[in-house]
Short mmCIF file of C-alpha atoms and ligand atoms in Angstrom, two decimals:
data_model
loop_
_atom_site.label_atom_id
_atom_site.label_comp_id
_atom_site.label_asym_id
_atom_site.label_seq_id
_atom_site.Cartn_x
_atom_site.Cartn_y
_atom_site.Cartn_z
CA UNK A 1255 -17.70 23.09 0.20
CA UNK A 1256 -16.61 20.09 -1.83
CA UNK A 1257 -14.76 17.62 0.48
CA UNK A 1258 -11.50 16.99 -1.15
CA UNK A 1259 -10.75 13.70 0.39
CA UNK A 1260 -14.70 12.02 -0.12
CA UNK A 1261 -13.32 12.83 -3.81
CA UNK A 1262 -10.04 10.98 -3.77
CA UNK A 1263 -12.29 7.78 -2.36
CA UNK A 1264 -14.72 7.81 -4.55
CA UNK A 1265 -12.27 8.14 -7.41
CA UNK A 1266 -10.14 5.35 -6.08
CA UNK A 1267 -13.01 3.13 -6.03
CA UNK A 1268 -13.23 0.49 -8.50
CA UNK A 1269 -16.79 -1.03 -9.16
CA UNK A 1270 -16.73 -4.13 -10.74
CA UNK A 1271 -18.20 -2.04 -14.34
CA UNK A 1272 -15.03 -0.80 -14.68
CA UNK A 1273 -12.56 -3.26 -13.34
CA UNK A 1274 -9.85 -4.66 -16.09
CA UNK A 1275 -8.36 -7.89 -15.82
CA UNK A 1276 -5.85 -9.27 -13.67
CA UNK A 1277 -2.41 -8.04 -14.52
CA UNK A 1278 -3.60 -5.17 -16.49
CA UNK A 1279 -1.12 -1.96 -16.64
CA UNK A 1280 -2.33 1.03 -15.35
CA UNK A 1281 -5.86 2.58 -17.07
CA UNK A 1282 -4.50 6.01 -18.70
CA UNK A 1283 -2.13 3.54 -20.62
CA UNK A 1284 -4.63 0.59 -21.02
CA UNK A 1285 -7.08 3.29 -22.59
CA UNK A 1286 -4.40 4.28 -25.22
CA UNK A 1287 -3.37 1.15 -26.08
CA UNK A 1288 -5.82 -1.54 -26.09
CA UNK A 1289 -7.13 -1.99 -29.61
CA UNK A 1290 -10.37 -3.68 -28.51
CA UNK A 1291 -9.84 -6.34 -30.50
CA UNK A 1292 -11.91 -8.89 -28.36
CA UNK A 1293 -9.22 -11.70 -27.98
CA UNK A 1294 -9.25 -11.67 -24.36
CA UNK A 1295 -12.93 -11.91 -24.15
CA UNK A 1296 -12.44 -14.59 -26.48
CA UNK A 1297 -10.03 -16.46 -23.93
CA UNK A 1298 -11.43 -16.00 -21.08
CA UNK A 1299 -12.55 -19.56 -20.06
CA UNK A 1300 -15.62 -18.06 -17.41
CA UNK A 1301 -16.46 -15.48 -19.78
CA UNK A 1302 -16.52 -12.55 -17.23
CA UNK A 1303 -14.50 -10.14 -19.39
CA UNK A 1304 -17.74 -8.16 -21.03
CA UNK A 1305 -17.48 -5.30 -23.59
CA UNK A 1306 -17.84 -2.53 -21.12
CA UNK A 1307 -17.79 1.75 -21.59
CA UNK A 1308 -16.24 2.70 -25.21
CA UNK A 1309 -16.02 -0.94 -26.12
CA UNK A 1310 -13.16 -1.82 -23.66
CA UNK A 1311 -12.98 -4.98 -22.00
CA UNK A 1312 -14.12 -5.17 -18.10
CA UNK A 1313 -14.48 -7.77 -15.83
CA UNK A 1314 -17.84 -8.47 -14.37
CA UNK A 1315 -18.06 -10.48 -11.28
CA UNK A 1316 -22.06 -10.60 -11.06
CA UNK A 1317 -20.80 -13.50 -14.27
CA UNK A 1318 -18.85 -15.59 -12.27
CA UNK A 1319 -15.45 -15.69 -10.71
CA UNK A 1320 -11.34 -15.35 -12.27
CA UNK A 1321 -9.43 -18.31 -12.24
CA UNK A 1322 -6.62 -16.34 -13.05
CA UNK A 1323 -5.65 -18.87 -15.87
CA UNK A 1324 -3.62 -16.48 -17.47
CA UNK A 1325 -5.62 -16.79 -20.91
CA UNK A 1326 -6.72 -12.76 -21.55
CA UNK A 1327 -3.20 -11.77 -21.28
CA UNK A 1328 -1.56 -14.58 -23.06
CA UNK A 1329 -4.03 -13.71 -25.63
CA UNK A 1330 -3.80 -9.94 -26.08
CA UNK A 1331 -1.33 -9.18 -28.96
CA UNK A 1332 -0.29 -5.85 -27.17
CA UNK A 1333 2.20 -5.01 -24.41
CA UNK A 1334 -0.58 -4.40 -21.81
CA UNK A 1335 -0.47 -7.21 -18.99
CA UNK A 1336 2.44 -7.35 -16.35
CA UNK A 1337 4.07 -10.74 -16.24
CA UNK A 1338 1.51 -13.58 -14.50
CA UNK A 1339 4.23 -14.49 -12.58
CA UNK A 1340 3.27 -10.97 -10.42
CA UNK A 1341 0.86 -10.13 -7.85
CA UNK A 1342 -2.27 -10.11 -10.47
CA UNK A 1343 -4.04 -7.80 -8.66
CA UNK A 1344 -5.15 -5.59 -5.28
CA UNK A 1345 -8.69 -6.56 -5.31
CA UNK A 1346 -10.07 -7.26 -2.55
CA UNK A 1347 -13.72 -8.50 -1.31
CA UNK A 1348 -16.02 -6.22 0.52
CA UNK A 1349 -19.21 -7.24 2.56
CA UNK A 1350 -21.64 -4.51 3.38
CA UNK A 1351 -24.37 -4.74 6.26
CA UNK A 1352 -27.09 -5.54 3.86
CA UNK A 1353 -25.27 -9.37 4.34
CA UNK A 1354 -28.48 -11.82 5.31
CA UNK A 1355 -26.56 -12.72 8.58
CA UNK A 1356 -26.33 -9.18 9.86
CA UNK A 1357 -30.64 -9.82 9.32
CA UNK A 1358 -30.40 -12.80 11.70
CA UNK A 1359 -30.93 -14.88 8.31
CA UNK A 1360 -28.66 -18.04 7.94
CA UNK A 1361 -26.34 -18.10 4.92
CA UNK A 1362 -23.29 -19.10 4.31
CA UNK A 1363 -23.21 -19.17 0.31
CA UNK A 1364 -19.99 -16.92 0.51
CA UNK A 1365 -17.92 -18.82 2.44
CA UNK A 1366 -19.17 -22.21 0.88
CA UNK A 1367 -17.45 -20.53 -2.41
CA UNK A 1368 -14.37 -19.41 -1.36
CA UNK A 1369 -11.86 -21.85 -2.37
CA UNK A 1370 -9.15 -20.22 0.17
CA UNK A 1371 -11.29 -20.07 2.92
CA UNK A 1372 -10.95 -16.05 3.18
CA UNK A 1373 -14.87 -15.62 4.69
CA UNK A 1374 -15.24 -17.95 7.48
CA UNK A 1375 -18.13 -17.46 9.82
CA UNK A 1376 -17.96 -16.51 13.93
CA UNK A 1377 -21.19 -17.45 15.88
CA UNK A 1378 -22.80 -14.28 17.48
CA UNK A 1379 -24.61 -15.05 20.91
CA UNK A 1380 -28.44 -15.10 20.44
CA UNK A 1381 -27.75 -14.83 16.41
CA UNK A 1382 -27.09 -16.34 13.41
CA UNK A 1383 -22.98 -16.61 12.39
CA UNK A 1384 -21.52 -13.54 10.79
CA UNK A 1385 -19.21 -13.76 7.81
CA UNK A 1386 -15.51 -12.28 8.39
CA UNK A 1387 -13.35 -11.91 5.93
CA UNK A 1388 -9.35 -12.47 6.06
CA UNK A 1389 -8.15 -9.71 3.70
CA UNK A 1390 -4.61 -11.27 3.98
CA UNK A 1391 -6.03 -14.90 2.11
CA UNK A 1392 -8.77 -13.08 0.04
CA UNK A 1393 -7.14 -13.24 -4.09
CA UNK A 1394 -10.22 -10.97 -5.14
CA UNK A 1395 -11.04 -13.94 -7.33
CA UNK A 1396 -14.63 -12.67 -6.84
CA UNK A 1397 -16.28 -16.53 -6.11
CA UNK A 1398 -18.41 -14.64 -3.80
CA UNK A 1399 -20.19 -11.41 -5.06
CA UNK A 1400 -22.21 -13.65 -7.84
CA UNK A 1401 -23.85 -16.39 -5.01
CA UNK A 1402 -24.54 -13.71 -2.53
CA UNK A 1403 -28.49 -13.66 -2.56
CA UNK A 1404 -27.97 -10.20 -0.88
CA UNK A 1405 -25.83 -8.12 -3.57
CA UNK A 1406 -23.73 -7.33 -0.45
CA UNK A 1407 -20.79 -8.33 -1.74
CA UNK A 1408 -18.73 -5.96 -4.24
CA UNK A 1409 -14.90 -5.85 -5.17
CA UNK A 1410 -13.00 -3.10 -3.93
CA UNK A 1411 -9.06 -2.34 -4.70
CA UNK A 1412 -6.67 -2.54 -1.66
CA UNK A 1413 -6.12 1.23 -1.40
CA UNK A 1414 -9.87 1.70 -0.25
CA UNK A 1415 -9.69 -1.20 2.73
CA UNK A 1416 -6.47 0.50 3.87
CA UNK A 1417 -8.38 3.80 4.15
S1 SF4 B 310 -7.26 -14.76 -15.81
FE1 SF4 B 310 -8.60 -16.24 -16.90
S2 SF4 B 310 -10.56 -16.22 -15.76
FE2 SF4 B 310 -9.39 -14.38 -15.12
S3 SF4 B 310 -10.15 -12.72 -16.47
FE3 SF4 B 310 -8.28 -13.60 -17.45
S4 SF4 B 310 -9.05 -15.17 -18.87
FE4 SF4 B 310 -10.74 -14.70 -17.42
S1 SF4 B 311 -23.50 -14.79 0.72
FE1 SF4 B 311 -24.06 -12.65 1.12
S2 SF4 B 311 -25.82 -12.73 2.52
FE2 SF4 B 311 -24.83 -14.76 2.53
S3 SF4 B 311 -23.40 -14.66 4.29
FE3 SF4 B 311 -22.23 -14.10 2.45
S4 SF4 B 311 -22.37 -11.84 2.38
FE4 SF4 B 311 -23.97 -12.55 3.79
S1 SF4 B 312 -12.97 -12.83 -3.55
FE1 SF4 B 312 -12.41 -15.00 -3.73
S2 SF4 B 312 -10.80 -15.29 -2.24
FE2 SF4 B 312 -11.84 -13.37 -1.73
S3 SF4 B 312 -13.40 -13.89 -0.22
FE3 SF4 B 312 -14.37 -13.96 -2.24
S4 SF4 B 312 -14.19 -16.08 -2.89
FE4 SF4 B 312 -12.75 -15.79 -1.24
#
């Protein structure tokens, strides 16, 4: 039988193809509204807002990281960002096992990139430091998932960590 609540996770789960900018309104009215005009890919001063499924934007993290500067939604001409001054998002990073250090490989690319200091590394005895991450400091500013030489990084909404 289909298991109702492996459905609600996967549904809630936001991979980075299909992740809108910071401080977007919610998707059913993003869909209807958003003209893809382009003007927020055209702002965006990392370039990680892509032309993703059906020509909307999406942010892709695998390009680099948000600064939330504010540009996209100073730039989009319709009513379809919350006010900067908000929480801009409930992103939050994720680190699977397939992270180097849970290999007994030393790296520490993720932490080195984390401008808050959200990953910071605890010594294992008889192994290399494992990465930790403070979901409380981490902004979801996605620094990380691009430098990890593992892909064992991905972006996650706040709802799924809670569950
Ligand atoms: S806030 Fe700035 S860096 Fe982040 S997606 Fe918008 S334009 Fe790009
Ligand atoms: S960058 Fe990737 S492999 Fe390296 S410590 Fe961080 S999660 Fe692990
Ligand atoms: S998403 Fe940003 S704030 Fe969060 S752990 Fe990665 S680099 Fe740090």
């Amino acid at each position: 039988m289909f298991d109702r609540s492996r459905r609600n996770l996967l549904s809630r789960r936001r991979t980075p193809a299909l992740q809108r900018m910071p401080w977007v309104v919610d998707e059913d009215t993003f869909v209807d509204r958003c003209t893809r005009c382009s003007k927020c890919i055209d702002a965006c001063e990392t370039q990680i807002i892509v032309k993703g499924d059906g020509g909307f934007p999406t942010v892709d993290f695998t390009r680099g990281e948000c600064t939330f500067c504010t540009r996209c939604a100073d730039a989009c001409p319709e009513a379809l960002f919350h006010p900067t001054s908000e929480q801009p998002w409930g992103l939050k990073a994720q680190i699977s096992q397939n992270c180097l250090a849970h290999h007994k490989i030393e790296c520490r690319s993720c932490g080195d990139m984390c401008e808050v200091q959200a990953i910071r590394f605890k010594l294992q005895a008889g192994g290399v430091a494992l990465p930790e991450l403070d979901l409380d400091a981490c902004t979801g500013c996605g620094a990380c998932l691009s430098v990890c030489p593992a892909s064992a990084i991905t972006m996650v909404t706040k709802e799924l960590e809670e569950k």
